[in-house]
Amino acid sequence: MNLRIPGPTPCPEPVLKAMSKQMINHRGPEFKGILERTAERLKHFFQTRNDVFVLTCSGTGGMEAAIVNTLSPGDGVLATTNGAFGDRFAEIVEAFGAKVQRLQFEWGKPVEPEAVQKALQADPSIKAVLITHNETSTGITNDLAAIASVVKRAGKLVIVDAISSLGSLDLQSDAWGCDVVVTGSQKGFMSPPGLAMVSFGDQAWAAHKQAKMPRYNWDFTKYKSFQARWETPWTPAVTGVYALNTAMDMMMKEGLPQIFARHARVASVAREGVQSLGLSLFGDLNYASNVITAVRATDGLDPKKLLAVLETEYDVIVAGGQSKLDGKIFRIGHLGWVNEKDIEDLIKVLKVALPKAGYKKV
Ligand SMILES: *Cc1c(COP(=O)(O)O)cnc(C)c1O
């Protein structure tokens, strides 16, 4: 099977093997060593000196942890959104009683730093700004450095959903002033789903001391005191941590700049490939993501039919559109364990599969 969705992504053989190891005591010396190695090496990928916690949950749990550890009910929050995941972040803060102002941009367009600056000037009561680094639903990478810089100048908290970007796209947490950054195991980290990783900086700790949102499972006071002796407060997904560590071995060996460059190359193969078939890309090309390519369904193409044909006849899985883009686009995930040849092969398959899904141009 050729899994080309934006998570879960395929796991390399050594990662799969690591997961078949026997369980060990999660409070014993061996696991402490593994957790230390995991948390310390994650800092390298987050490009941070801040604490990084490993949570047993999917990425969304990490987003919730970021919120409940920094905010109180009634706090003003500016939620920037240009897609389904930005909307999800806004819904989470709303569910915990924050006063949310949504700063919405058209799907396929980037979040504009100037608009963020204006919104912050207009409402000084805002405490935190939520930013989706890579909006997976539309294939747009926001200019996180520019947005975070505007937010930091206003002295507000920068809380980032980097679930589909971290480990694949450059994200300089400390240099760009990101106070809280959330990612997950099953995308760029080419590991199975089940872990969220969250970095937490000084300004976030200061906010944490005042934060009154209800929390128990995600209480970072507990995480910090347990992490001081390389434990987690509750039993972690031991197998997931084995896998993540093995994946990081491979990623460290390749090197961060090389990983970013590979994703850029693979993305151009995807973009040029679909355009060579007469298809057009969805969204603002200046912000086209290097981890996912969103393609418009034009010229008779039925994207749902395409997904079915690809799966049943070619054993290839791509993603459809989410929410308001359902039936309008399809998406090719190219993050984590992927190279140019994988996507060249996919383009060849698309060439024969597209006409079977109504497409008239190829
Ligand atoms: C995948 C994704 C999520 C959700 O992650 P889960 O692990 O499914 O909870 C959130 N935000 C973005 C940008 C994503 O790509």
mmCIF file of C-alpha atoms and ligand atoms in Angstrom:
data_model
loop_
_atom_site.group_PDB
_atom_site.id
_atom_site.type_symbol
_atom_site.label_atom_id
_atom_site.label_comp_id
_atom_site.label_asym_id
_atom_site.label_seq_id
_atom_site.Cartn_x
_atom_site.Cartn_y
_atom_site.Cartn_z
ATOM 1 C CA MET A 1 0.000 0.000 0.000
ATOM 2 C CA ASN A 2 1.132 3.493 -0.880
ATOM 3 C CA LEU A 3 -0.128 5.803 1.859
ATOM 4 C CA ARG A 4 -0.033 9.423 0.673
ATOM 5 C CA ILE A 5 -2.224 11.190 3.197
ATOM 6 C CA PRO A 6 -1.102 13.919 5.610
ATOM 7 C CA GLY A 7 -0.918 11.527 8.548
ATOM 8 C CA PRO A 8 -0.598 8.917 9.615
ATOM 9 C CA THR A 9 2.427 8.631 7.340
ATOM 10 C CA PRO A 10 4.308 5.404 6.557
ATOM 11 C CA CYS A 11 6.777 4.187 9.201
ATOM 12 C CA PRO A 12 10.234 2.991 8.124
ATOM 13 C CA GLU A 13 11.139 -0.634 8.900
ATOM 14 C CA PRO A 14 13.394 0.158 11.932
ATOM 15 C CA VAL A 15 10.518 2.133 13.489
ATOM 16 C CA LEU A 16 8.143 -0.802 13.018
ATOM 17 C CA LYS A 17 10.729 -3.139 14.536
ATOM 18 C CA ALA A 18 11.231 -0.894 17.556
ATOM 19 C CA MET A 19 7.528 -1.238 18.286
ATOM 20 C CA SER A 20 7.785 -5.010 18.648
ATOM 21 C CA LYS A 21 10.031 -4.734 21.709
ATOM 22 C CA GLN A 22 8.814 -6.047 25.083
ATOM 23 C CA MET A 23 7.248 -3.657 27.642
ATOM 24 C CA ILE A 24 9.430 -2.320 30.437
ATOM 25 C CA ASN A 25 8.686 -0.568 33.730
ATOM 26 C CA HIS A 26 7.810 3.008 32.793
ATOM 27 C CA ARG A 27 9.280 4.167 36.137
ATOM 28 C CA GLY A 28 12.423 2.059 35.916
ATOM 29 C CA PRO A 29 15.945 3.149 34.929
ATOM 30 C CA GLU A 30 15.771 1.928 31.333
ATOM 31 C CA PHE A 31 12.651 3.890 30.460
ATOM 32 C CA LYS A 32 13.957 6.978 32.288
ATOM 33 C CA GLY A 33 16.952 6.862 29.960
ATOM 34 C CA ILE A 34 14.705 6.546 26.920
ATOM 35 C CA LEU A 35 12.453 9.432 28.000
ATOM 36 C CA GLU A 36 15.450 11.665 28.692
ATOM 37 C CA ARG A 37 16.871 10.902 25.267
ATOM 38 C CA THR A 38 13.492 11.556 23.669
ATOM 39 C CA ALA A 39 12.717 14.845 25.399
ATOM 40 C CA GLU A 40 16.247 16.192 24.999
ATOM 41 C CA ARG A 41 16.503 15.319 21.309
ATOM 42 C CA LEU A 42 13.055 16.732 20.602
ATOM 43 C CA LYS A 43 14.487 20.147 21.570
ATOM 44 C CA HIS A 44 16.737 19.914 18.536
ATOM 45 C CA PHE A 45 13.744 19.466 16.212
ATOM 46 C CA PHE A 46 11.727 22.183 17.946
ATOM 47 C CA GLN A 47 14.849 24.412 17.741
ATOM 48 C CA THR A 48 14.260 25.371 21.348
ATOM 49 C CA ARG A 49 15.819 25.375 24.803
ATOM 50 C CA ASN A 50 12.373 25.233 26.412
ATOM 51 C CA ASP A 51 10.870 22.205 28.127
ATOM 52 C CA VAL A 52 9.376 19.679 25.707
ATOM 53 C CA PHE A 53 6.761 17.276 27.068
ATOM 54 C CA VAL A 54 5.647 14.002 25.522
ATOM 55 C CA LEU A 55 1.913 13.381 25.945
ATOM 56 C CA THR A 56 0.040 10.186 25.182
ATOM 57 C CA CYS A 57 -2.703 11.414 22.836
ATOM 58 C CA SER A 58 -3.103 12.550 19.252
ATOM 59 C CA GLY A 59 -2.171 16.067 18.191
ATOM 60 C CA THR A 60 -5.522 17.498 19.216
ATOM 61 C CA GLY A 61 -4.845 16.500 22.828
ATOM 62 C CA GLY A 62 -1.635 18.514 22.608
ATOM 63 C CA MET A 63 -3.617 21.515 21.332
ATOM 64 C CA GLU A 64 -5.966 21.211 24.299
ATOM 65 C CA ALA A 65 -2.989 20.904 26.694
ATOM 66 C CA ALA A 66 -1.494 24.103 25.221
ATOM 67 C CA ILE A 67 -4.733 25.975 25.950
ATOM 68 C CA VAL A 68 -5.673 24.705 29.419
ATOM 69 C CA ASN A 69 -2.134 25.239 30.714
ATOM 70 C CA THR A 70 -1.940 28.908 29.738
ATOM 71 C CA LEU A 71 -5.424 30.454 29.880
ATOM 72 C CA SER A 72 -8.443 31.122 32.082
ATOM 73 C CA PRO A 73 -12.136 31.195 31.230
ATOM 74 C CA GLY A 74 -13.009 34.681 29.987
ATOM 75 C CA ASP A 75 -9.507 35.423 28.648
ATOM 76 C CA GLY A 76 -9.354 37.181 25.282
ATOM 77 C CA VAL A 77 -7.880 34.945 22.572
ATOM 78 C CA LEU A 78 -7.254 35.808 18.944
ATOM 79 C CA ALA A 79 -7.671 32.667 16.849
ATOM 80 C CA THR A 80 -6.211 33.106 13.369
ATOM 81 C CA THR A 81 -7.712 30.678 10.905
ATOM 82 C CA ASN A 82 -7.501 29.913 7.210
ATOM 83 C CA GLY A 83 -8.792 26.361 7.284
ATOM 84 C CA ALA A 84 -10.247 23.430 9.202
ATOM 85 C CA PHE A 85 -7.414 23.111 11.731
ATOM 86 C CA GLY A 86 -7.413 26.820 12.597
ATOM 87 C CA ASP A 87 -11.159 26.445 13.197
ATOM 88 C CA ARG A 88 -10.514 23.439 15.447
ATOM 89 C CA PHE A 89 -8.088 25.431 17.605
ATOM 90 C CA ALA A 90 -10.725 28.174 18.000
ATOM 91 C CA GLU A 91 -13.327 25.574 19.001
ATOM 92 C CA ILE A 92 -11.039 24.149 21.689
ATOM 93 C CA VAL A 93 -10.474 27.518 23.409
ATOM 94 C CA GLU A 94 -14.173 28.238 23.115
ATOM 95 C CA ALA A 95 -15.021 24.913 24.776
ATOM 96 C CA PHE A 96 -12.942 25.990 27.790
ATOM 97 C CA GLY A 97 -14.708 29.333 28.084
ATOM 98 C CA ALA A 98 -12.216 31.781 26.584
ATOM 99 C CA LYS A 99 -13.504 34.896 24.797
ATOM 100 C CA VAL A 100 -12.520 34.020 21.255
ATOM 101 C CA GLN A 101 -12.129 36.443 18.410
ATOM 102 C CA ARG A 102 -11.735 34.622 15.101
ATOM 103 C CA LEU A 103 -9.528 36.330 12.555
ATOM 104 C CA GLN A 104 -10.592 34.485 9.425
ATOM 105 C CA PHE A 105 -8.971 34.340 6.033
ATOM 106 C CA GLU A 106 -10.273 32.768 2.899
ATOM 107 C CA TRP A 107 -9.390 29.062 2.639
ATOM 108 C CA GLY A 108 -6.373 28.819 0.366
ATOM 109 C CA LYS A 109 -5.095 32.246 1.410
ATOM 110 C CA PRO A 110 -2.452 32.812 4.094
ATOM 111 C CA VAL A 111 -2.943 34.486 7.485
ATOM 112 C CA GLU A 112 -1.799 38.127 7.097
ATOM 113 C CA PRO A 113 0.572 39.464 9.770
ATOM 114 C CA GLU A 114 -0.722 43.039 9.245
ATOM 115 C CA ALA A 115 -4.278 41.941 10.026
ATOM 116 C CA VAL A 116 -3.054 40.230 13.199
ATOM 117 C CA GLN A 117 -1.282 43.430 14.222
ATOM 118 C CA LYS A 118 -4.464 45.483 13.644
ATOM 119 C CA ALA A 119 -6.608 43.043 15.622
ATOM 120 C CA LEU A 120 -4.182 43.200 18.545
ATOM 121 C CA GLN A 121 -4.167 47.004 18.482
ATOM 122 C CA ALA A 122 -7.954 47.093 18.403
ATOM 123 C CA ASP A 123 -8.349 44.824 21.441
ATOM 124 C CA PRO A 124 -5.694 45.133 24.139
ATOM 125 C CA SER A 125 -7.477 42.545 26.298
ATOM 126 C CA ILE A 126 -6.217 39.722 24.061
ATOM 127 C CA LYS A 127 -3.780 37.484 25.950
ATOM 128 C CA ALA A 128 -2.837 34.882 23.370
ATOM 129 C CA VAL A 129 -2.807 34.333 19.615
ATOM 130 C CA LEU A 130 -3.364 30.911 18.061
ATOM 131 C CA ILE A 131 -1.550 30.171 14.816
ATOM 132 C CA THR A 132 -1.616 27.123 12.555
ATOM 133 C CA HIS A 133 1.846 26.870 11.013
ATOM 134 C CA ASN A 134 0.878 24.568 8.166
ATOM 135 C CA GLU A 135 -2.853 24.464 7.376
ATOM 136 C CA THR A 136 -3.167 20.852 6.286
ATOM 137 C CA SER A 137 -6.749 21.232 5.045
ATOM 138 C CA THR A 138 -5.780 23.726 2.316
ATOM 139 C CA GLY A 139 -2.078 23.062 1.668
ATOM 140 C CA ILE A 140 -0.994 26.518 2.835
ATOM 141 C CA THR A 141 2.027 27.256 5.035
ATOM 142 C CA ASN A 142 1.550 30.452 6.994
ATOM 143 C CA ASP A 143 4.435 32.857 7.505
ATOM 144 C CA LEU A 144 4.844 31.912 11.151
ATOM 145 C CA ALA A 145 8.018 33.967 11.663
ATOM 146 C CA ALA A 146 6.278 37.180 10.535
ATOM 147 C CA ILE A 147 3.044 36.512 12.447
ATOM 148 C CA ALA A 148 4.837 35.520 15.664
ATOM 149 C CA SER A 149 7.017 38.610 15.446
ATOM 150 C CA VAL A 150 3.949 40.884 15.351
ATOM 151 C CA VAL A 151 2.435 39.045 18.326
ATOM 152 C CA LYS A 152 5.644 39.170 20.364
ATOM 153 C CA ARG A 153 5.982 42.906 19.722
ATOM 154 C CA ALA A 154 2.566 43.266 21.345
ATOM 155 C CA GLY A 155 3.762 41.107 24.261
ATOM 156 C CA LYS A 156 1.142 38.380 23.778
ATOM 157 C CA LEU A 157 1.491 34.613 23.952
ATOM 158 C CA VAL A 158 2.207 32.783 20.701
ATOM 159 C CA ILE A 159 0.571 29.337 20.649
ATOM 160 C CA VAL A 160 1.345 27.288 17.548
ATOM 161 C CA ASP A 161 -0.245 24.227 15.986
ATOM 162 C CA ALA A 162 2.776 22.720 14.218
ATOM 163 C CA ILE A 163 1.315 19.234 13.975
ATOM 164 C CA SER A 164 1.881 18.847 10.234
ATOM 165 C CA SER A 165 5.011 21.010 9.972
ATOM 166 C CA LEU A 166 7.456 20.295 12.777
ATOM 167 C CA GLY A 167 10.192 17.915 11.707
ATOM 168 C CA SER A 168 9.493 18.621 8.018
ATOM 169 C CA LEU A 169 9.453 22.418 7.680
ATOM 170 C CA ASP A 170 11.784 24.907 9.331
ATOM 171 C CA LEU A 171 10.266 26.099 12.609
ATOM 172 C CA GLN A 172 12.634 28.109 14.796
ATOM 173 C CA SER A 173 10.633 28.072 18.029
ATOM 174 C CA ASP A 174 13.012 30.237 20.078
ATOM 175 C CA ALA A 175 14.291 32.551 17.344
ATOM 176 C CA TRP A 176 10.736 33.292 16.200
ATOM 177 C CA GLY A 177 9.342 33.731 19.715
ATOM 178 C CA CYS A 178 6.918 30.798 19.825
ATOM 179 C CA ASP A 179 5.893 30.281 23.470
ATOM 180 C CA VAL A 180 4.003 27.031 23.018
ATOM 181 C CA VAL A 181 4.450 24.698 20.040
ATOM 182 C CA VAL A 182 2.439 21.521 19.520
ATOM 183 C CA THR A 183 3.237 18.637 17.210
ATOM 184 C CA GLY A 184 2.342 14.964 16.832
ATOM 185 C CA SER A 185 4.137 11.683 16.208
ATOM 186 C CA GLN A 186 2.315 10.512 13.076
ATOM 187 C CA LYS A 187 3.245 13.120 10.450
ATOM 188 C CA GLY A 188 6.766 14.486 9.941
ATOM 189 C CA PHE A 189 8.124 12.205 12.667
ATOM 190 C CA MET A 190 7.230 9.062 10.650
ATOM 191 C CA SER A 191 6.053 7.297 13.796
ATOM 192 C CA PRO A 192 2.682 5.757 14.639
ATOM 193 C CA PRO A 193 -0.137 7.977 15.936
ATOM 194 C CA GLY A 194 -0.445 8.281 19.700
ATOM 195 C CA LEU A 195 1.976 10.923 20.955
ATOM 196 C CA ALA A 196 1.787 14.696 21.065
ATOM 197 C CA MET A 197 4.917 16.702 21.811
ATOM 198 C CA VAL A 198 4.602 20.201 23.273
ATOM 199 C CA SER A 199 7.263 22.838 23.977
ATOM 200 C CA PHE A 200 6.585 25.343 26.739
ATOM 201 C CA GLY A 201 8.613 28.541 27.257
ATOM 202 C CA ASP A 202 9.123 31.049 30.085
ATOM 203 C CA GLN A 203 6.232 33.328 29.168
ATOM 204 C CA ALA A 204 4.006 30.254 28.932
ATOM 205 C CA TRP A 205 5.106 29.197 32.458
ATOM 206 C CA ALA A 206 4.292 32.691 33.740
ATOM 207 C CA ALA A 207 0.827 32.423 32.168
ATOM 208 C CA HIS A 208 0.486 28.890 33.544
ATOM 209 C CA LYS A 209 0.749 30.200 37.129
ATOM 210 C CA GLN A 210 -2.377 32.363 36.569
ATOM 211 C CA ALA A 211 -4.249 29.951 34.300
ATOM 212 C CA LYS A 212 -7.545 28.693 35.739
ATOM 213 C CA MET A 213 -8.960 26.491 33.010
ATOM 214 C CA PRO A 214 -9.839 23.060 34.420
ATOM 215 C CA ARG A 215 -7.144 20.467 33.816
ATOM 216 C CA TYR A 216 -5.944 17.257 35.343
ATOM 217 C CA ASN A 217 -4.594 14.832 32.740
ATOM 218 C CA TRP A 218 -2.742 17.669 30.985
ATOM 219 C CA ASP A 219 -1.489 19.605 34.004
ATOM 220 C CA PHE A 220 2.028 20.742 33.081
ATOM 221 C CA THR A 221 2.905 21.417 36.742
ATOM 222 C CA LYS A 222 2.701 17.649 37.142
ATOM 223 C CA TYR A 223 4.522 16.980 33.864
ATOM 224 C CA LYS A 224 7.371 19.271 34.892
ATOM 225 C CA SER A 225 7.853 17.727 38.333
ATOM 226 C CA PHE A 226 7.796 14.192 36.924
ATOM 227 C CA GLN A 227 10.062 15.098 34.018
ATOM 228 C CA ALA A 228 12.657 16.342 36.552
ATOM 229 C CA ARG A 229 13.266 12.632 37.228
ATOM 230 C CA TRP A 230 12.530 11.557 33.628
ATOM 231 C CA GLU A 231 9.075 10.202 34.224
ATOM 232 C CA THR A 232 5.628 11.136 32.978
ATOM 233 C CA PRO A 233 2.783 11.630 35.484
ATOM 234 C CA TRP A 234 0.810 8.701 34.043
ATOM 235 C CA THR A 235 1.736 5.586 32.071
ATOM 236 C CA PRO A 236 2.927 6.745 28.641
ATOM 237 C CA ALA A 237 2.541 4.866 25.350
ATOM 238 C CA VAL A 238 5.831 3.052 25.889
ATOM 239 C CA THR A 239 5.766 1.521 22.400
ATOM 240 C CA GLY A 240 5.174 4.905 20.806
ATOM 241 C CA VAL A 241 8.190 6.316 22.616
ATOM 242 C CA TYR A 242 10.368 3.438 21.328
ATOM 243 C CA ALA A 243 9.182 4.257 17.824
ATOM 244 C CA LEU A 244 9.695 8.009 18.098
ATOM 245 C CA ASN A 245 13.231 7.489 19.399
ATOM 246 C CA THR A 246 14.131 5.231 16.512
ATOM 247 C CA ALA A 247 12.619 7.675 14.022
ATOM 248 C CA MET A 248 14.660 10.482 15.596
ATOM 249 C CA ASP A 249 17.828 8.376 15.215
ATOM 250 C CA MET A 250 17.135 8.320 11.486
ATOM 251 C CA MET A 251 16.215 12.020 11.365
ATOM 252 C CA MET A 252 19.326 13.106 13.289
ATOM 253 C CA LYS A 253 21.430 11.094 10.868
ATOM 254 C CA GLU A 254 19.863 12.821 7.877
ATOM 255 C CA GLY A 255 20.098 16.272 9.505
ATOM 256 C CA LEU A 256 17.503 19.017 9.813
ATOM 257 C CA PRO A 257 18.600 21.162 6.833
ATOM 258 C CA GLN A 258 18.690 18.035 4.652
ATOM 259 C CA ILE A 259 15.207 17.032 5.802
ATOM 260 C CA PHE A 260 13.821 20.487 4.976
ATOM 261 C CA ALA A 261 15.544 20.417 1.576
ATOM 262 C CA ARG A 262 14.151 16.956 0.800
ATOM 263 C CA HIS A 263 10.616 18.107 1.588
ATOM 264 C CA ALA A 264 11.108 21.118 -0.682
ATOM 265 C CA ARG A 265 12.299 18.871 -3.540
ATOM 266 C CA VAL A 266 9.520 16.355 -3.072
ATOM 267 C CA ALA A 267 6.955 19.176 -2.998
ATOM 268 C CA SER A 268 8.170 20.551 -6.320
ATOM 269 C CA VAL A 269 7.877 17.099 -7.855
ATOM 270 C CA ALA A 270 4.268 16.992 -6.608
ATOM 271 C CA ARG A 271 3.366 20.506 -7.778
ATOM 272 C CA GLU A 272 5.009 20.181 -11.185
ATOM 273 C CA GLY A 273 3.646 16.661 -11.596
ATOM 274 C CA VAL A 274 -0.009 17.536 -11.093
ATOM 275 C CA GLN A 275 0.333 20.632 -13.260
ATOM 276 C CA SER A 276 1.888 18.521 -16.031
ATOM 277 C CA LEU A 277 -1.373 16.549 -16.022
ATOM 278 C CA GLY A 278 -3.300 19.768 -16.682
ATOM 279 C CA LEU A 279 -4.522 20.088 -13.109
ATOM 280 C CA SER A 280 -4.244 23.286 -11.110
ATOM 281 C CA LEU A 281 -3.187 23.794 -7.536
ATOM 282 C CA PHE A 282 -5.559 25.024 -4.875
ATOM 283 C CA GLY A 283 -4.667 28.194 -3.004
ATOM 284 C CA ASP A 284 -2.044 30.925 -3.090
ATOM 285 C CA LEU A 285 1.038 29.457 -4.753
ATOM 286 C CA ASN A 286 3.360 31.778 -2.850
ATOM 287 C CA TYR A 287 2.384 29.928 0.305
ATOM 288 C CA ALA A 288 2.144 26.400 -1.150
ATOM 289 C CA SER A 289 3.096 23.860 1.499
ATOM 290 C CA ASN A 290 6.118 21.596 1.195
ATOM 291 C CA VAL A 291 4.357 18.804 3.094
ATOM 292 C CA ILE A 292 1.011 18.620 1.326
ATOM 293 C CA THR A 293 -0.303 19.542 -2.113
ATOM 294 C CA ALA A 294 -3.961 20.465 -2.578
ATOM 295 C CA VAL A 295 -5.270 20.005 -6.121
ATOM 296 C CA ARG A 296 -8.464 21.444 -7.618
ATOM 297 C CA ALA A 297 -10.995 19.025 -9.020
ATOM 298 C CA THR A 298 -11.646 20.545 -12.460
ATOM 299 C CA ASP A 299 -12.511 19.369 -15.981
ATOM 300 C CA GLY A 300 -15.009 16.721 -14.935
ATOM 301 C CA LEU A 301 -12.902 15.203 -12.160
ATOM 302 C CA ASP A 302 -14.868 13.650 -9.331
ATOM 303 C CA PRO A 303 -12.390 13.554 -6.429
ATOM 304 C CA LYS A 304 -14.355 10.944 -4.474
ATOM 305 C CA LYS A 305 -14.314 8.653 -7.500
ATOM 306 C CA LEU A 306 -10.595 9.321 -7.871
ATOM 307 C CA LEU A 307 -9.916 8.271 -4.270
ATOM 308 C CA ALA A 308 -11.908 5.074 -4.820
ATOM 309 C CA VAL A 309 -10.162 4.229 -8.121
ATOM 310 C CA LEU A 310 -6.733 4.895 -6.643
ATOM 311 C CA GLU A 311 -7.434 2.699 -3.649
ATOM 312 C CA THR A 312 -9.136 -0.248 -5.324
ATOM 313 C CA GLU A 313 -7.152 -0.427 -8.568
ATOM 314 C CA TYR A 314 -3.735 0.940 -7.612
ATOM 315 C CA ASP A 315 -3.460 0.478 -3.846
ATOM 316 C CA VAL A 316 -2.703 4.168 -3.422
ATOM 317 C CA ILE A 317 -4.365 6.299 -0.763
ATOM 318 C CA VAL A 318 -4.615 10.071 -1.095
ATOM 319 C CA ALA A 319 -6.842 12.455 0.891
ATOM 320 C CA GLY A 320 -10.014 14.266 -0.106
ATOM 321 C CA GLY A 321 -11.084 17.773 0.897
ATOM 322 C CA GLN A 322 -12.215 18.575 4.426
ATOM 323 C CA SER A 323 -15.382 20.419 5.423
ATOM 324 C CA LYS A 324 -16.183 23.130 2.858
ATOM 325 C CA LEU A 325 -13.584 21.748 0.435
ATOM 326 C CA ASP A 326 -15.190 18.308 0.428
ATOM 327 C CA GLY A 327 -15.710 17.276 -3.202
ATOM 328 C CA LYS A 328 -13.728 20.271 -4.475
ATOM 329 C CA ILE A 329 -10.100 19.208 -4.035
ATOM 330 C CA PHE A 330 -7.918 16.208 -3.353
ATOM 331 C CA ARG A 331 -4.715 16.303 -1.344
ATOM 332 C CA ILE A 332 -1.390 14.512 -1.658
ATOM 333 C CA GLY A 333 0.553 14.138 1.573
ATOM 334 C CA HIS A 334 4.335 14.211 1.136
ATOM 335 C CA LEU A 335 5.849 14.412 4.595
ATOM 336 C CA GLY A 336 7.942 12.196 6.789
ATOM 337 C CA TRP A 337 9.309 9.094 5.116
ATOM 338 C CA VAL A 338 9.016 10.150 1.469
ATOM 339 C CA ASN A 339 11.340 10.839 -1.452
ATOM 340 C CA GLU A 340 11.092 12.181 -5.018
ATOM 341 C CA LYS A 341 10.609 8.740 -6.542
ATOM 342 C CA ASP A 342 7.571 8.037 -4.338
ATOM 343 C CA ILE A 343 5.853 11.096 -5.752
ATOM 344 C CA GLU A 344 7.028 10.517 -9.335
ATOM 345 C CA ASP A 345 5.410 7.086 -9.089
ATOM 346 C CA LEU A 346 2.242 8.626 -7.720
ATOM 347 C CA ILE A 347 2.055 11.061 -10.651
ATOM 348 C CA LYS A 348 2.356 8.144 -13.086
ATOM 349 C CA VAL A 349 -0.519 6.394 -11.338
ATOM 350 C CA LEU A 350 -2.590 9.598 -11.376
ATOM 351 C CA LYS A 351 -2.111 9.857 -15.131
ATOM 352 C CA VAL A 352 -3.927 6.572 -15.712
ATOM 353 C CA ALA A 353 -6.397 6.882 -12.841
ATOM 354 C CA LEU A 354 -7.670 10.421 -13.527
ATOM 355 C CA PRO A 355 -9.641 9.600 -16.731
ATOM 356 C CA LYS A 356 -11.404 6.799 -14.845
ATOM 357 C CA ALA A 357 -12.643 9.447 -12.408
ATOM 358 C CA GLY A 358 -14.180 11.673 -15.080
ATOM 359 C CA TYR A 359 -11.174 13.872 -15.792
ATOM 360 C CA LYS A 360 -11.216 15.006 -19.431
ATOM 361 C CA LYS A 361 -7.878 16.724 -19.864
ATOM 362 C CA VAL A 362 -5.255 13.977 -19.757
HETATM 363 C C1 LIG B 1 -3.297 16.348 11.751
HETATM 364 C C2 LIG B 1 -3.467 17.738 12.265
HETATM 365 C C3 LIG B 1 -4.109 17.995 13.492
HETATM 366 C C4 LIG B 1 -4.810 16.940 14.286
HETATM 367 O O1 LIG B 1 -4.005 15.979 14.763
HETATM 368 P P1 LIG B 1 -4.613 14.627 15.385
HETATM 369 O O2 LIG B 1 -3.350 13.899 15.671
HETATM 370 O O3 LIG B 1 -5.474 13.983 14.342
HETATM 371 O O4 LIG B 1 -5.373 14.990 16.600
HETATM 372 C C5 LIG B 1 -4.170 19.296 13.943
HETATM 373 N N1 LIG B 1 -3.641 20.306 13.233
HETATM 374 C C6 LIG B 1 -3.039 20.106 12.051
HETATM 375 C C7 LIG B 1 -2.485 21.279 11.308
HETATM 376 C C8 LIG B 1 -2.944 18.825 11.526
HETATM 377 O O5 LIG B 1 -2.355 18.621 10.335
#
